[in-house]
Amino acid sequence: MTNRPTAPRIEPIDLDDVTDDELRDTLAGALTLDGRPLNIFGVLGHHPKLLKRFNLLGGFILNKGMIPERERELVILRVGWNAQAVYEFGQHTVIGKRCGLTDDEIVALTKSPYDHPWSAEDRALIALADDLATDDCASDGTWLALTERWSEAELVELLVVAGFYRLVSGFLNSAGVQLDDGVPGFPS
């Protein structure tokens, strides 16, 4: 595995220097910490049109999707762990706890799924993230397990959730986006 940058490769934009009204509006609608957009949005702000569309898809996934939030966060956290994307894992640790994941479950997502008493449904979601990280395709066994609970529309969404957060993880890792203040990294 490639070493992850320990410093930003692309610094977040300085919000005091933003003169573009569309970018200012987009950043005003982004998730914030102490009134400032999260580092991911500050880095994406170097490409305002992409940031705007990124926020549309990401916002849909987080706020308007069909997948219950706890299950969505299981997938996102496992994707972040598989990609070794500390920023992704940290941000979604915070979100996951708000969605009902326990500290034990979050730590268990950093280990073999067989080290924790996951339900069969949770195990299938973790397997989906693992299959996509390994082979960019859900295995037949994983797919069969997922179809026992999820409709075709929900399966489409699960694939998009995993794929979107794999993209995000690669972006975060490669750009060296640093954790925001107060956000945890990987569990010890």
PDB file of N, CA and C in Angstrom, residues 37-103:
ATOM      1  N   PRO A  37     -16.147  25.744   6.360  1.00  0.00           N
ATOM      2  CA  PRO A  37     -16.351  24.471   5.666  1.00  0.00           C
ATOM      3  C   PRO A  37     -15.274  23.451   6.045  1.00  0.00           C
ATOM      4  N   LEU A  38     -15.667  22.190   6.086  1.00  0.00           N
ATOM      5  CA  LEU A  38     -14.703  21.127   6.360  1.00  0.00           C
ATOM      6  C   LEU A  38     -13.573  21.181   5.338  1.00  0.00           C
ATOM      7  N   ASN A  39     -12.412  20.657   5.714  1.00  0.00           N
ATOM      8  CA  ASN A  39     -11.237  20.698   4.844  1.00  0.00           C
ATOM      9  C   ASN A  39     -11.502  20.100   3.464  1.00  0.00           C
ATOM     10  N   ILE A  40     -12.290  19.036   3.397  1.00  0.00           N
ATOM     11  CA  ILE A  40     -12.570  18.437   2.091  1.00  0.00           C
ATOM     12  C   ILE A  40     -13.191  19.471   1.145  1.00  0.00           C
ATOM     13  N   PHE A  41     -14.113  20.288   1.651  1.00  0.00           N
ATOM     14  CA  PHE A  41     -14.774  21.272   0.801  1.00  0.00           C
ATOM     15  C   PHE A  41     -13.843  22.425   0.462  1.00  0.00           C
ATOM     16  N   GLY A  42     -12.937  22.755   1.378  1.00  0.00           N
ATOM     17  CA  GLY A  42     -11.939  23.777   1.085  1.00  0.00           C
ATOM     18  C   GLY A  42     -10.993  23.355  -0.023  1.00  0.00           C
ATOM     19  N   VAL A  43     -10.648  22.073  -0.067  1.00  0.00           N
ATOM     20  CA  VAL A  43      -9.782  21.579  -1.145  1.00  0.00           C
ATOM     21  C   VAL A  43     -10.575  21.473  -2.448  1.00  0.00           C
ATOM     22  N   LEU A  44     -11.770  20.911  -2.377  1.00  0.00           N
ATOM     23  CA  LEU A  44     -12.606  20.836  -3.582  1.00  0.00           C
ATOM     24  C   LEU A  44     -12.960  22.222  -4.110  1.00  0.00           C
ATOM     25  N   GLY A  45     -12.904  23.232  -3.252  1.00  0.00           N
ATOM     26  CA  GLY A  45     -13.205  24.606  -3.658  1.00  0.00           C
ATOM     27  C   GLY A  45     -12.271  25.150  -4.712  1.00  0.00           C
ATOM     28  N   HIS A  46     -11.144  24.503  -4.933  1.00  0.00           N
ATOM     29  CA  HIS A  46     -10.258  24.903  -6.033  1.00  0.00           C
ATOM     30  C   HIS A  46     -10.938  24.670  -7.386  1.00  0.00           C
ATOM     31  N   HIS A  47     -11.974  23.850  -7.424  1.00  0.00           N
ATOM     32  CA  HIS A  47     -12.735  23.559  -8.644  1.00  0.00           C
ATOM     33  C   HIS A  47     -14.215  23.778  -8.311  1.00  0.00           C
ATOM     34  N   PRO A  48     -14.666  25.041  -8.312  1.00  0.00           N
ATOM     35  CA  PRO A  48     -16.015  25.362  -7.829  1.00  0.00           C
ATOM     36  C   PRO A  48     -17.151  24.598  -8.514  1.00  0.00           C
ATOM     37  N   LYS A  49     -17.090  24.428  -9.808  1.00  0.00           N
ATOM     38  CA  LYS A  49     -18.182  23.733 -10.503  1.00  0.00           C
ATOM     39  C   LYS A  49     -18.240  22.263 -10.089  1.00  0.00           C
ATOM     40  N   LEU A  50     -17.089  21.630  -9.924  1.00  0.00           N
ATOM     41  CA  LEU A  50     -17.046  20.246  -9.462  1.00  0.00           C
ATOM     42  C   LEU A  50     -17.545  20.154  -8.025  1.00  0.00           C
ATOM     43  N   LEU A  51     -17.131  21.069  -7.166  1.00  0.00           N
ATOM     44  CA  LEU A  51     -17.585  21.081  -5.775  1.00  0.00           C
ATOM     45  C   LEU A  51     -19.106  21.149  -5.701  1.00  0.00           C
ATOM     46  N   LYS A  52     -19.703  22.008  -6.510  1.00  0.00           N
ATOM     47  CA  LYS A  52     -21.158  22.158  -6.488  1.00  0.00           C
ATOM     48  C   LYS A  52     -21.842  20.835  -6.815  1.00  0.00           C
ATOM     49  N   ARG A  53     -21.364  20.130  -7.830  1.00  0.00           N
ATOM     50  CA  ARG A  53     -21.986  18.871  -8.232  1.00  0.00           C
ATOM     51  C   ARG A  53     -21.647  17.734  -7.270  1.00  0.00           C
ATOM     52  N   PHE A  54     -20.443  17.765  -6.734  1.00  0.00           N
ATOM     53  CA  PHE A  54     -20.035  16.804  -5.707  1.00  0.00           C
ATOM     54  C   PHE A  54     -20.991  16.904  -4.520  1.00  0.00           C
ATOM     55  N   ASN A  55     -21.283  18.133  -4.101  1.00  0.00           N
ATOM     56  CA  ASN A  55     -22.177  18.341  -2.961  1.00  0.00           C
ATOM     57  C   ASN A  55     -23.598  17.863  -3.253  1.00  0.00           C
ATOM     58  N   LEU A  56     -24.027  17.975  -4.498  1.00  0.00           N
ATOM     59  CA  LEU A  56     -25.364  17.491  -4.852  1.00  0.00           C
ATOM     60  C   LEU A  56     -25.467  15.987  -4.654  1.00  0.00           C
ATOM     61  N   LEU A  57     -24.511  15.241  -5.187  1.00  0.00           N
ATOM     62  CA  LEU A  57     -24.558  13.788  -5.052  1.00  0.00           C
ATOM     63  C   LEU A  57     -24.304  13.371  -3.604  1.00  0.00           C
ATOM     64  N   GLY A  58     -23.266  13.925  -2.993  1.00  0.00           N
ATOM     65  CA  GLY A  58     -22.964  13.580  -1.604  1.00  0.00           C
ATOM     66  C   GLY A  58     -24.108  13.932  -0.666  1.00  0.00           C
ATOM     67  N   GLY A  59     -24.720  15.091  -0.887  1.00  0.00           N
ATOM     68  CA  GLY A  59     -25.849  15.497  -0.060  1.00  0.00           C
ATOM     69  C   GLY A  59     -27.049  14.585  -0.241  1.00  0.00           C
ATOM     70  N   PHE A  60     -27.277  14.135  -1.480  1.00  0.00           N
ATOM     71  CA  PHE A  60     -28.364  13.197  -1.726  1.00  0.00           C
ATOM     72  C   PHE A  60     -28.119  11.897  -0.970  1.00  0.00           C
ATOM     73  N   ILE A  61     -26.915  11.376  -1.088  1.00  0.00           N
ATOM     74  CA  ILE A  61     -26.590  10.108  -0.431  1.00  0.00           C
ATOM     75  C   ILE A  61     -26.793  10.215   1.082  1.00  0.00           C
ATOM     76  N   LEU A  62     -26.338  11.312   1.668  1.00  0.00           N
ATOM     77  CA  LEU A  62     -26.405  11.456   3.129  1.00  0.00           C
ATOM     78  C   LEU A  62     -27.780  11.860   3.646  1.00  0.00           C
ATOM     79  N   ASN A  63     -28.573  12.526   2.832  1.00  0.00           N
ATOM     80  CA  ASN A  63     -29.808  13.102   3.363  1.00  0.00           C
ATOM     81  C   ASN A  63     -31.099  12.629   2.707  1.00  0.00           C
ATOM     82  N   LYS A  64     -31.014  12.038   1.537  1.00  0.00           N
ATOM     83  CA  LYS A  64     -32.250  11.738   0.821  1.00  0.00           C
ATOM     84  C   LYS A  64     -32.307  10.321   0.270  1.00  0.00           C
ATOM     85  N   GLY A  65     -31.320   9.521   0.554  1.00  0.00           N
ATOM     86  CA  GLY A  65     -31.295   8.165   0.019  1.00  0.00           C
ATOM     87  C   GLY A  65     -32.297   7.251   0.703  1.00  0.00           C
ATOM     88  N   MET A  66     -32.454   6.070   0.121  1.00  0.00           N
ATOM     89  CA  MET A  66     -33.388   5.073   0.656  1.00  0.00           C
ATOM     90  C   MET A  66     -32.749   4.178   1.716  1.00  0.00           C
ATOM     91  N   ILE A  67     -31.438   4.065   1.698  1.00  0.00           N
ATOM     92  CA  ILE A  67     -30.738   3.181   2.633  1.00  0.00           C
ATOM     93  C   ILE A  67     -30.771   3.803   4.025  1.00  0.00           C
ATOM     94  N   PRO A  68     -31.203   3.049   5.035  1.00  0.00           N
ATOM     95  CA  PRO A  68     -31.180   3.602   6.401  1.00  0.00           C
ATOM     96  C   PRO A  68     -29.768   4.065   6.769  1.00  0.00           C
ATOM     97  N   GLU A  69     -29.703   5.132   7.547  1.00  0.00           N
ATOM     98  CA  GLU A  69     -28.419   5.781   7.822  1.00  0.00           C
ATOM     99  C   GLU A  69     -27.404   4.857   8.509  1.00  0.00           C
ATOM    100  N   ARG A  70     -27.832   4.025   9.418  1.00  0.00           N
ATOM    101  CA  ARG A  70     -26.888   3.139  10.096  1.00  0.00           C
ATOM    102  C   ARG A  70     -26.226   2.206   9.089  1.00  0.00           C
ATOM    103  N   GLU A  71     -27.005   1.616   8.213  1.00  0.00           N
ATOM    104  CA  GLU A  71     -26.475   0.683   7.220  1.00  0.00           C
ATOM    105  C   GLU A  71     -25.586   1.403   6.208  1.00  0.00           C
ATOM    106  N   ARG A  72     -26.006   2.608   5.831  1.00  0.00           N
ATOM    107  CA  ARG A  72     -25.172   3.421   4.928  1.00  0.00           C
ATOM    108  C   ARG A  72     -23.807   3.667   5.561  1.00  0.00           C
ATOM    109  N   GLU A  73     -23.805   4.009   6.842  1.00  0.00           N
ATOM    110  CA  GLU A  73     -22.541   4.309   7.519  1.00  0.00           C
ATOM    111  C   GLU A  73     -21.664   3.071   7.684  1.00  0.00           C
ATOM    112  N   LEU A  74     -22.259   1.904   7.854  1.00  0.00           N
ATOM    113  CA  LEU A  74     -21.456   0.664   7.867  1.00  0.00           C
ATOM    114  C   LEU A  74     -20.657   0.545   6.580  1.00  0.00           C
ATOM    115  N   VAL A  75     -21.333   0.767   5.461  1.00  0.00           N
ATOM    116  CA  VAL A  75     -20.663   0.659   4.160  1.00  0.00           C
ATOM    117  C   VAL A  75     -19.581   1.724   4.031  1.00  0.00           C
ATOM    118  N   ILE A  76     -19.921   2.971   4.351  1.00  0.00           N
ATOM    119  CA  ILE A  76     -18.954   4.060   4.180  1.00  0.00           C
ATOM    120  C   ILE A  76     -17.731   3.860   5.072  1.00  0.00           C
ATOM    121  N   LEU A  77     -17.940   3.494   6.318  1.00  0.00           N
ATOM    122  CA  LEU A  77     -16.798   3.284   7.218  1.00  0.00           C
ATOM    123  C   LEU A  77     -15.911   2.134   6.743  1.00  0.00           C
ATOM    124  N   ARG A  78     -16.519   1.059   6.284  1.00  0.00           N
ATOM    125  CA  ARG A  78     -15.699  -0.070   5.806  1.00  0.00           C
ATOM    126  C   ARG A  78     -14.945   0.318   4.532  1.00  0.00           C
ATOM    127  N   VAL A  79     -15.591   1.083   3.652  1.00  0.00           N
ATOM    128  CA  VAL A  79     -14.897   1.593   2.461  1.00  0.00           C
ATOM    129  C   VAL A  79     -13.711   2.450   2.896  1.00  0.00           C
ATOM    130  N   GLY A  80     -13.946   3.364   3.838  1.00  0.00           N
ATOM    131  CA  GLY A  80     -12.861   4.230   4.322  1.00  0.00           C
ATOM    132  C   GLY A  80     -11.726   3.441   4.942  1.00  0.00           C
ATOM    133  N   TRP A  81     -12.068   2.401   5.707  1.00  0.00           N
ATOM    134  CA  TRP A  81     -11.038   1.559   6.298  1.00  0.00           C
ATOM    135  C   TRP A  81     -10.256   0.824   5.215  1.00  0.00           C
ATOM    136  N   ASN A  82     -10.968   0.209   4.277  1.00  0.00           N
ATOM    137  CA  ASN A  82     -10.288  -0.534   3.211  1.00  0.00           C
ATOM    138  C   ASN A  82      -9.352   0.357   2.406  1.00  0.00           C
ATOM    139  N   ALA A  83      -9.725   1.619   2.213  1.00  0.00           N
ATOM    140  CA  ALA A  83      -8.903   2.563   1.456  1.00  0.00           C
ATOM    141  C   ALA A  83      -7.828   3.216   2.333  1.00  0.00           C
ATOM    142  N   GLN A  84      -7.861   2.919   3.634  1.00  0.00           N
ATOM    143  CA  GLN A  84      -6.975   3.567   4.594  1.00  0.00           C
ATOM    144  C   GLN A  84      -7.053   5.085   4.476  1.00  0.00           C
ATOM    145  N   ALA A  85      -8.290   5.571   4.373  1.00  0.00           N
ATOM    146  CA  ALA A  85      -8.578   6.999   4.264  1.00  0.00           C
ATOM    147  C   ALA A  85      -8.969   7.502   5.656  1.00  0.00           C
ATOM    148  N   VAL A  86      -7.998   7.997   6.391  1.00  0.00           N
ATOM    149  CA  VAL A  86      -8.223   8.403   7.774  1.00  0.00           C
ATOM    150  C   VAL A  86      -9.243   9.536   7.858  1.00  0.00           C
ATOM    151  N   TYR A  87      -9.202  10.469   6.905  1.00  0.00           N
ATOM    152  CA  TYR A  87     -10.174  11.571   6.920  1.00  0.00           C
ATOM    153  C   TYR A  87     -11.588  11.019   6.766  1.00  0.00           C
ATOM    154  N   GLU A  88     -11.781  10.152   5.798  1.00  0.00           N
ATOM    155  CA  GLU A  88     -13.102   9.555   5.567  1.00  0.00           C
ATOM    156  C   GLU A  88     -13.577   8.794   6.793  1.00  0.00           C
ATOM    157  N   PHE A  89     -12.696   7.970   7.337  1.00  0.00           N
ATOM    158  CA  PHE A  89     -13.063   7.167   8.503  1.00  0.00           C
ATOM    159  C   PHE A  89     -13.393   8.061   9.693  1.00  0.00           C
ATOM    160  N   GLY A  90     -12.605   9.104   9.894  1.00  0.00           N
ATOM    161  CA  GLY A  90     -12.846  10.003  11.023  1.00  0.00           C
ATOM    162  C   GLY A  90     -14.161  10.743  10.915  1.00  0.00           C
ATOM    163  N   GLN A  91     -14.424  11.346   9.754  1.00  0.00           N
ATOM    164  CA  GLN A  91     -15.681  12.080   9.577  1.00  0.00           C
ATOM    165  C   GLN A  91     -16.884  11.160   9.753  1.00  0.00           C
ATOM    166  N   HIS A  92     -16.777   9.943   9.208  1.00  0.00           N
ATOM    167  CA  HIS A  92     -17.926   9.040   9.281  1.00  0.00           C
ATOM    168  C   HIS A  92     -17.992   8.281  10.605  1.00  0.00           C
ATOM    169  N   THR A  93     -16.946   8.330  11.394  1.00  0.00           N
ATOM    170  CA  THR A  93     -17.054   7.871  12.782  1.00  0.00           C
ATOM    171  C   THR A  93     -18.016   8.802  13.524  1.00  0.00           C
ATOM    172  N   VAL A  94     -17.835  10.092  13.329  1.00  0.00           N
ATOM    173  CA  VAL A  94     -18.719  11.072  13.968  1.00  0.00           C
ATOM    174  C   VAL A  94     -20.152  10.884  13.480  1.00  0.00           C
ATOM    175  N   ILE A  95     -20.340  10.777  12.167  1.00  0.00           N
ATOM    176  CA  ILE A  95     -21.681  10.602  11.599  1.00  0.00           C
ATOM    177  C   ILE A  95     -22.264   9.252  12.029  1.00  0.00           C
ATOM    178  N   GLY A  96     -21.446   8.214  11.976  1.00  0.00           N
ATOM    179  CA  GLY A  96     -21.909   6.876  12.350  1.00  0.00           C
ATOM    180  C   GLY A  96     -22.419   6.809  13.776  1.00  0.00           C
ATOM    181  N   LYS A  97     -21.739   7.479  14.691  1.00  0.00           N
ATOM    182  CA  LYS A  97     -22.202   7.497  16.085  1.00  0.00           C
ATOM    183  C   LYS A  97     -23.550   8.192  16.199  1.00  0.00           C
ATOM    184  N   ARG A  98     -23.734   9.266  15.434  1.00  0.00           N
ATOM    185  CA  ARG A  98     -25.039   9.952  15.438  1.00  0.00           C
ATOM    186  C   ARG A  98     -26.128   9.042  14.866  1.00  0.00           C
ATOM    187  N   CYS A  99     -25.732   8.109  14.011  1.00  0.00           N
ATOM    188  CA  CYS A  99     -26.694   7.204  13.352  1.00  0.00           C
ATOM    189  C   CYS A  99     -26.893   5.905  14.125  1.00  0.00           C
ATOM    190  N   GLY A 100     -26.292   5.786  15.296  1.00  0.00           N
ATOM    191  CA  GLY A 100     -26.542   4.625  16.135  1.00  0.00           C
ATOM    192  C   GLY A 100     -25.460   3.569  16.166  1.00  0.00           C
ATOM    193  N   LEU A 101     -24.359   3.758  15.437  1.00  0.00           N
ATOM    194  CA  LEU A 101     -23.266   2.790  15.543  1.00  0.00           C
ATOM    195  C   LEU A 101     -22.565   2.970  16.883  1.00  0.00           C
ATOM    196  N   THR A 102     -22.182   1.861  17.481  1.00  0.00           N
ATOM    197  CA  THR A 102     -21.480   1.906  18.765  1.00  0.00           C
ATOM    198  C   THR A 102     -19.982   1.997  18.528  1.00  0.00           C
ATOM    199  N   ASP A 103     -19.259   2.380  19.575  1.00  0.00           N
ATOM    200  CA  ASP A 103     -17.797   2.391  19.489  1.00  0.00           C
ATOM    201  C   ASP A 103     -17.270   1.007  19.126  1.00  0.00           C
TER     202      ASP A 103
END
